[in-house]
Structure formats: structure tokens, C-alpha cells
Amino acid sequence: MHSLFEEVDFQQSAHSEPNTKIILELMESEQIESEWLPVLQQLVDTVLSTPLDGKALRLQQIMAAQRLTELEFLLPIEVLDAPTLNRITQRHDPLSAHAGDLGFHAVQGMLKGFIDLVFQYQGRYYVLDWKSNHLGDDPAAYHPQRLGSAMAEHRYDLQYQIYALALHRFLRSRLAHYNYEQHFGGVFYLFLRGMDGRGDQGVFHTKPSLALLDELDGLIAGRELAQRASKAGQMELDL
């Protein structure tokens, strides 16, 4: 499903000749029977016409020049430990607090990833991730209130926090007068199987706080560790 939305022209119907050609080529490469063409065309049109913000923001408005597909990012990690990460994310993000603690050994190195889609709309930039998860046959499984549970179960909260930090850093380096509140629109996770084109069904939307991103940035850059070491040294001197 991801490939469909990477290739099609958002501003044209999936039934248009160019988009139909793209879809058929992708179906052939994936060995999908031609009888599925109408189903995939309907899926594409439904997703692209859905008002993601419940108002006017629809992907069918986004031009090719306003899209960055599979944006690669590299985040150098000075040090990353689970207890500090849990403390930061759970303090600033209710979804992380609900999801519980992550457990892993402290890591260093380079974190490499790809954001499915970054797009620009009315001067704001958004992270978008396509999800093909089957959450159940009942449409209620894709209601926004239920999506939070799926997001927490799969720890997509940490994923979108990292994506948001990557885009935050990217925009900070590219826009001369970058302001997070002004230029960063938020994060969308689209659960494609549950979208109906009419509202927020299958649509998860959030915007991490700047405080969260600043602390997460400091953690992976080693500033958090340096501050703790400085405080520990100060305590020793005071003693």
C-alpha cells in the first residue's frame, strides 16, 4: 500500500489515466490480480480526499513540489538510555505515559531512518506515516479513541517523536526564521484500512510539544548526561 501513495499524483483521481497506469504497474510488480484495480483506486481516492484535520486539509491539495517522500534522516546518538528516555517522554506525552516503560541497554552511534512523507500545507510542515495494520473488521476499531491504544501497543509514540525531532532539526537547518509553533504542523498516522473519507476515522493526529523535542534532542546529543555529571560534581564539591 505504501508504494501506491509514494507514486501517484495526489492532485488527480486514482481513475485518471496517469494514476491508473501507475497503479497497474505497481500491481504487476507485486503480482496483484487485475480484479483488485477498482478496490485500490477507491482506496487511493478515499485517503486523498479525507479531511485530515476535520476541516480543509486534504492530501489531494498537495502538489508534488510540496512533498518529500521517504525522507532519510541520520541522528548521531552520543548516549541513549531507557530510564532517561522514559522519564522525558512520559512527562511530556500522555500516550507514552499510557504505553509504559521501554527497556533496552544504553546505546551510542547513529540512528538512521526514513519518514514516509513530509508535506507542506499553508506554510506548515507535517510528518505522515502510512499504516496498513489490520485492527479488526469492525469500523469502530479505527475510531480515533481506539487508535491511541494501537499506537501505544506498537510504540508508535516513540517512532513519531523521533520523526518529529528529525523534521524539527531539518527545518531548523533549512528555514532562516524557523519557529516550531509556526512552521511545524504536527504528525499524522493514517491507518489506511479504516479510513472512510468523511472524517477522522483511521486518522491519528498529534503534535509533540517543543519541550519534549528539546529534551529528547539534548538526551541523544549527550547534553542530558553532561548536565547530570555537572550536577553530581557540584554535589561533591558542596559536600
Short mmCIF file of C-alpha atoms in Angstrom, two decimals:
data_model
loop_
_atom_site.label_atom_id
_atom_site.label_comp_id
_atom_site.label_asym_id
_atom_site.label_seq_id
_atom_site.Cartn_x
_atom_site.Cartn_y
_atom_site.Cartn_z
CA MET A 1 0.00 0.00 0.00
CA HIS A 2 2.84 2.36 0.76
CA SER A 3 4.09 2.21 -2.82
CA LEU A 4 0.75 3.45 -4.11
CA PHE A 5 0.98 6.69 -2.20
CA GLU A 6 4.65 7.16 -2.99
CA GLU A 7 3.98 7.12 -6.73
CA VAL A 8 0.52 8.52 -7.50
CA ASP A 9 -0.25 12.16 -8.24
CA PHE A 10 -2.21 13.38 -5.22
CA GLN A 11 -3.99 16.04 -7.26
CA GLN A 12 -5.50 13.62 -9.76
CA SER A 13 -8.15 10.98 -9.29
CA ALA A 14 -6.91 7.42 -8.99
CA HIS A 15 -9.13 6.75 -12.01
CA SER A 16 -7.21 9.23 -14.16
CA GLU A 17 -5.11 7.75 -16.94
CA PRO A 18 -1.70 8.63 -15.38
CA ASN A 19 -2.61 7.29 -11.94
CA THR A 20 -4.31 4.20 -13.35
CA LYS A 21 -1.12 3.43 -15.27
CA ILE A 22 0.97 3.85 -12.11
CA ILE A 23 -1.33 1.60 -10.08
CA LEU A 24 -1.38 -1.10 -12.75
CA GLU A 25 2.42 -1.09 -12.96
CA LEU A 26 2.69 -1.44 -9.18
CA MET A 27 0.13 -4.24 -9.20
CA GLU A 28 2.12 -6.07 -11.85
CA SER A 29 5.36 -5.72 -9.91
CA GLU A 30 3.64 -7.04 -6.76
CA GLN A 31 1.82 -9.76 -8.71
CA ILE A 32 -1.61 -8.49 -7.69
CA GLU A 33 -4.56 -9.66 -9.79
CA SER A 34 -6.09 -7.01 -12.06
CA GLU A 35 -9.51 -7.51 -10.46
CA TRP A 36 -8.19 -5.56 -7.47
CA LEU A 37 -7.72 -2.38 -9.53
CA PRO A 38 -11.11 -0.80 -8.62
CA VAL A 39 -10.52 -1.57 -4.94
CA LEU A 40 -7.11 0.10 -4.94
CA GLN A 41 -8.41 3.07 -6.92
CA GLN A 42 -11.18 3.55 -4.38
CA LEU A 43 -8.69 3.29 -1.52
CA VAL A 44 -6.44 5.95 -3.03
CA ASP A 45 -9.31 8.35 -3.73
CA THR A 46 -10.72 7.83 -0.24
CA VAL A 47 -7.44 8.52 1.51
CA LEU A 48 -6.54 11.54 -0.61
CA SER A 49 -9.96 13.15 -0.15
CA THR A 50 -10.18 12.68 3.63
CA PRO A 51 -10.11 15.95 5.63
CA LEU A 52 -7.19 15.06 7.89
CA ASP A 53 -7.76 17.94 10.28
CA GLY A 54 -11.53 17.55 10.16
CA LYS A 55 -11.71 20.74 8.09
CA ALA A 56 -9.90 21.63 4.88
CA LEU A 57 -6.58 19.77 4.89
CA ARG A 58 -6.76 17.05 2.24
CA LEU A 59 -3.83 15.33 0.59
CA GLN A 60 -5.43 15.87 -2.82
CA GLN A 61 -4.49 19.54 -2.39
CA ILE A 62 -0.78 18.79 -2.05
CA MET A 63 1.35 19.36 -5.15
CA ALA A 64 4.36 17.19 -5.95
CA ALA A 65 6.65 20.12 -5.09
CA GLN A 66 5.17 20.17 -1.58
CA ARG A 67 6.02 16.52 -0.88
CA LEU A 68 9.17 14.80 0.30
CA THR A 69 8.78 11.03 0.06
CA GLU A 70 10.89 8.66 2.16
CA LEU A 71 12.89 11.49 3.72
CA GLU A 72 16.07 9.96 5.10
CA PHE A 73 17.49 11.21 8.38
CA LEU A 74 20.57 10.49 10.48
CA LEU A 75 20.61 11.28 14.18
CA PRO A 76 24.01 10.96 15.90
CA ILE A 77 23.47 9.43 19.34
CA GLU A 78 26.02 10.35 21.96
CA VAL A 79 24.20 8.23 24.51
CA LEU A 80 20.63 6.99 24.89
CA ASP A 81 19.43 5.12 27.97
CA ALA A 82 15.97 3.77 28.66
CA PRO A 83 15.31 5.30 32.12
CA THR A 84 16.01 8.85 30.96
CA LEU A 85 14.10 8.36 27.72
CA ASN A 86 11.10 7.02 29.65
CA ARG A 87 11.21 9.93 32.07
CA ILE A 88 11.28 12.53 29.29
CA THR A 89 8.66 11.02 27.01
CA GLN A 90 6.23 10.09 29.78
CA ARG A 91 6.42 13.57 31.29
CA HIS A 92 5.55 15.29 28.03
CA ASP A 93 3.40 12.80 26.09
CA PRO A 94 0.29 11.15 27.62
CA LEU A 95 0.47 8.36 25.04
CA SER A 96 3.96 7.41 26.23
CA ALA A 97 2.80 7.53 29.83
CA HIS A 98 -0.02 5.14 28.92
CA ALA A 99 2.29 2.82 26.97
CA GLY A 100 4.62 2.21 29.92
CA ASP A 101 8.37 1.82 30.16
CA LEU A 102 10.73 0.93 27.35
CA GLY A 103 13.61 -1.34 28.28
CA PHE A 104 16.93 -1.53 26.46
CA HIS A 105 20.64 -1.23 27.14
CA ALA A 106 22.23 2.19 26.69
CA VAL A 107 23.18 2.76 23.06
CA GLN A 108 25.53 5.01 21.11
CA GLY A 109 26.08 5.50 17.41
CA MET A 110 23.94 6.67 14.52
CA LEU A 111 20.18 6.33 14.19
CA LYS A 112 19.12 6.10 10.55
CA GLY A 113 15.54 6.19 9.42
CA PHE A 114 13.07 7.22 6.75
CA ILE A 115 9.91 9.28 7.13
CA ASP A 116 7.19 8.02 4.78
CA LEU A 117 6.08 11.51 3.82
CA VAL A 118 6.81 15.10 4.75
CA PHE A 119 4.43 17.60 3.21
CA GLN A 120 3.85 21.33 3.35
CA TYR A 121 0.43 22.93 3.65
CA GLN A 122 -0.24 26.63 4.18
CA GLY A 123 3.25 27.29 5.47
CA ARG A 124 3.33 24.38 7.91
CA TYR A 125 5.22 21.12 7.59
CA TYR A 126 3.82 17.74 8.57
CA VAL A 127 5.08 14.21 9.18
CA LEU A 128 2.87 11.48 7.74
CA ASP A 129 3.19 7.73 8.18
CA TRP A 130 1.14 5.19 6.24
CA LYS A 131 -0.08 2.22 8.30
CA SER A 132 -1.64 -0.88 6.76
CA ASN A 133 -2.30 -2.60 10.11
CA HIS A 134 -5.49 -4.66 10.33
CA LEU A 135 -7.00 -3.63 13.65
CA GLY A 136 -10.24 -5.58 13.21
CA ASP A 137 -13.25 -5.99 10.95
CA ASP A 138 -15.39 -3.61 12.98
CA PRO A 139 -15.05 0.01 11.76
CA ALA A 140 -15.10 1.06 15.41
CA ALA A 141 -11.58 -0.37 15.71
CA TYR A 142 -10.36 2.59 13.67
CA HIS A 143 -12.14 5.26 15.69
CA PRO A 144 -9.67 7.91 16.92
CA GLN A 145 -10.19 6.92 20.55
CA ARG A 146 -9.26 3.33 19.70
CA LEU A 147 -6.27 4.29 17.58
CA GLY A 148 -4.45 5.57 20.65
CA SER A 149 -4.37 2.03 22.03
CA ALA A 150 -2.93 0.67 18.78
CA MET A 151 -0.35 3.44 18.71
CA ALA A 152 0.73 2.64 22.27
CA GLU A 153 0.75 -1.12 21.71
CA HIS A 154 3.17 -0.83 18.79
CA ARG A 155 5.14 2.01 20.43
CA TYR A 156 4.49 4.28 17.51
CA ASP A 157 4.68 7.10 20.06
CA LEU A 158 8.47 6.78 20.15
CA GLN A 159 8.52 6.49 16.37
CA TYR A 160 6.66 9.75 15.80
CA GLN A 161 8.70 11.51 18.48
CA ILE A 162 11.89 10.57 16.62
CA TYR A 163 10.35 11.55 13.28
CA ALA A 164 9.25 14.87 14.71
CA LEU A 165 12.72 15.54 16.09
CA ALA A 166 14.28 14.67 12.73
CA LEU A 167 11.96 17.06 10.87
CA HIS A 168 12.44 19.72 13.57
CA ARG A 169 16.20 19.56 13.05
CA PHE A 170 15.78 19.52 9.26
CA LEU A 171 13.57 22.62 9.23
CA ARG A 172 15.78 24.41 11.72
CA SER A 173 18.70 23.99 9.31
CA ARG A 174 16.72 24.99 6.20
CA LEU A 175 14.40 27.84 7.20
CA ALA A 176 16.04 31.15 8.05
CA HIS A 177 13.40 32.24 10.58
CA TYR A 178 12.21 28.84 11.68
CA ASN A 179 9.75 28.78 14.56
CA TYR A 180 8.43 25.44 15.78
CA GLU A 181 4.96 26.61 16.73
CA GLN A 182 4.58 28.49 13.46
CA HIS A 183 6.14 26.07 10.98
CA PHE A 184 5.67 22.57 12.42
CA GLY A 185 2.13 21.39 11.79
CA GLY A 186 2.21 18.02 13.51
CA VAL A 187 2.18 14.30 12.84
CA PHE A 188 -0.39 12.16 11.03
CA TYR A 189 -0.60 8.37 11.18
CA LEU A 190 -3.07 7.10 8.60
CA PHE A 191 -4.48 3.62 9.19
CA LEU A 192 -5.46 3.01 5.59
CA ARG A 193 -7.78 0.05 6.11
CA GLY A 194 -10.07 2.08 8.34
CA MET A 195 -10.35 5.40 6.51
CA ASP A 196 -13.78 6.25 5.12
CA GLY A 197 -13.07 9.62 3.51
CA ARG A 198 -15.58 11.52 5.63
CA GLY A 199 -13.77 12.41 8.83
CA ASP A 200 -11.18 11.32 11.36
CA GLN A 201 -11.88 7.59 11.07
CA GLY A 202 -8.48 5.89 10.74
CA VAL A 203 -6.64 9.17 11.32
CA PHE A 204 -4.32 9.69 14.28
CA HIS A 205 -3.00 13.23 14.70
CA THR A 206 -0.74 14.78 17.30
CA LYS A 207 1.88 17.47 17.72
CA PRO A 208 4.70 16.75 20.18
CA SER A 209 5.50 19.67 22.44
CA LEU A 210 8.61 21.71 21.80
CA ALA A 211 9.68 20.92 25.37
CA LEU A 212 9.64 17.20 24.55
CA LEU A 213 11.70 17.65 21.39
CA ASP A 214 14.20 19.92 23.14
CA GLU A 215 14.75 17.39 25.93
CA LEU A 216 14.91 14.48 23.50
CA ASP A 217 17.39 16.43 21.39
CA GLY A 218 19.51 17.09 24.45
CA LEU A 219 19.38 13.45 25.51
CA ILE A 220 20.66 11.95 22.27
CA ALA A 221 23.22 14.75 21.87
CA GLY A 222 24.66 13.96 25.29
CA ARG A 223 23.68 17.26 26.91
CA GLU A 224 21.44 15.50 29.43
CA LEU A 225 24.34 13.29 30.54
CA ALA A 226 26.68 16.27 30.76
CA GLN A 227 24.19 18.18 32.91
CA ARG A 228 23.80 15.22 35.27
CA ALA A 229 27.57 14.86 35.54
CA SER A 230 27.90 18.57 36.26
CA LYS A 231 25.26 18.39 38.99
CA ALA A 232 26.94 15.34 40.51
CA GLY A 233 30.27 17.17 40.53
CA GLN A 234 28.66 20.20 42.15
CA MET A 235 27.17 17.99 44.86
CA GLU A 236 30.59 16.51 45.59
CA LEU A 237 32.06 20.00 45.90
CA ASP A 238 29.25 21.09 48.19
CA LEU A 239 29.91 18.10 50.41
#
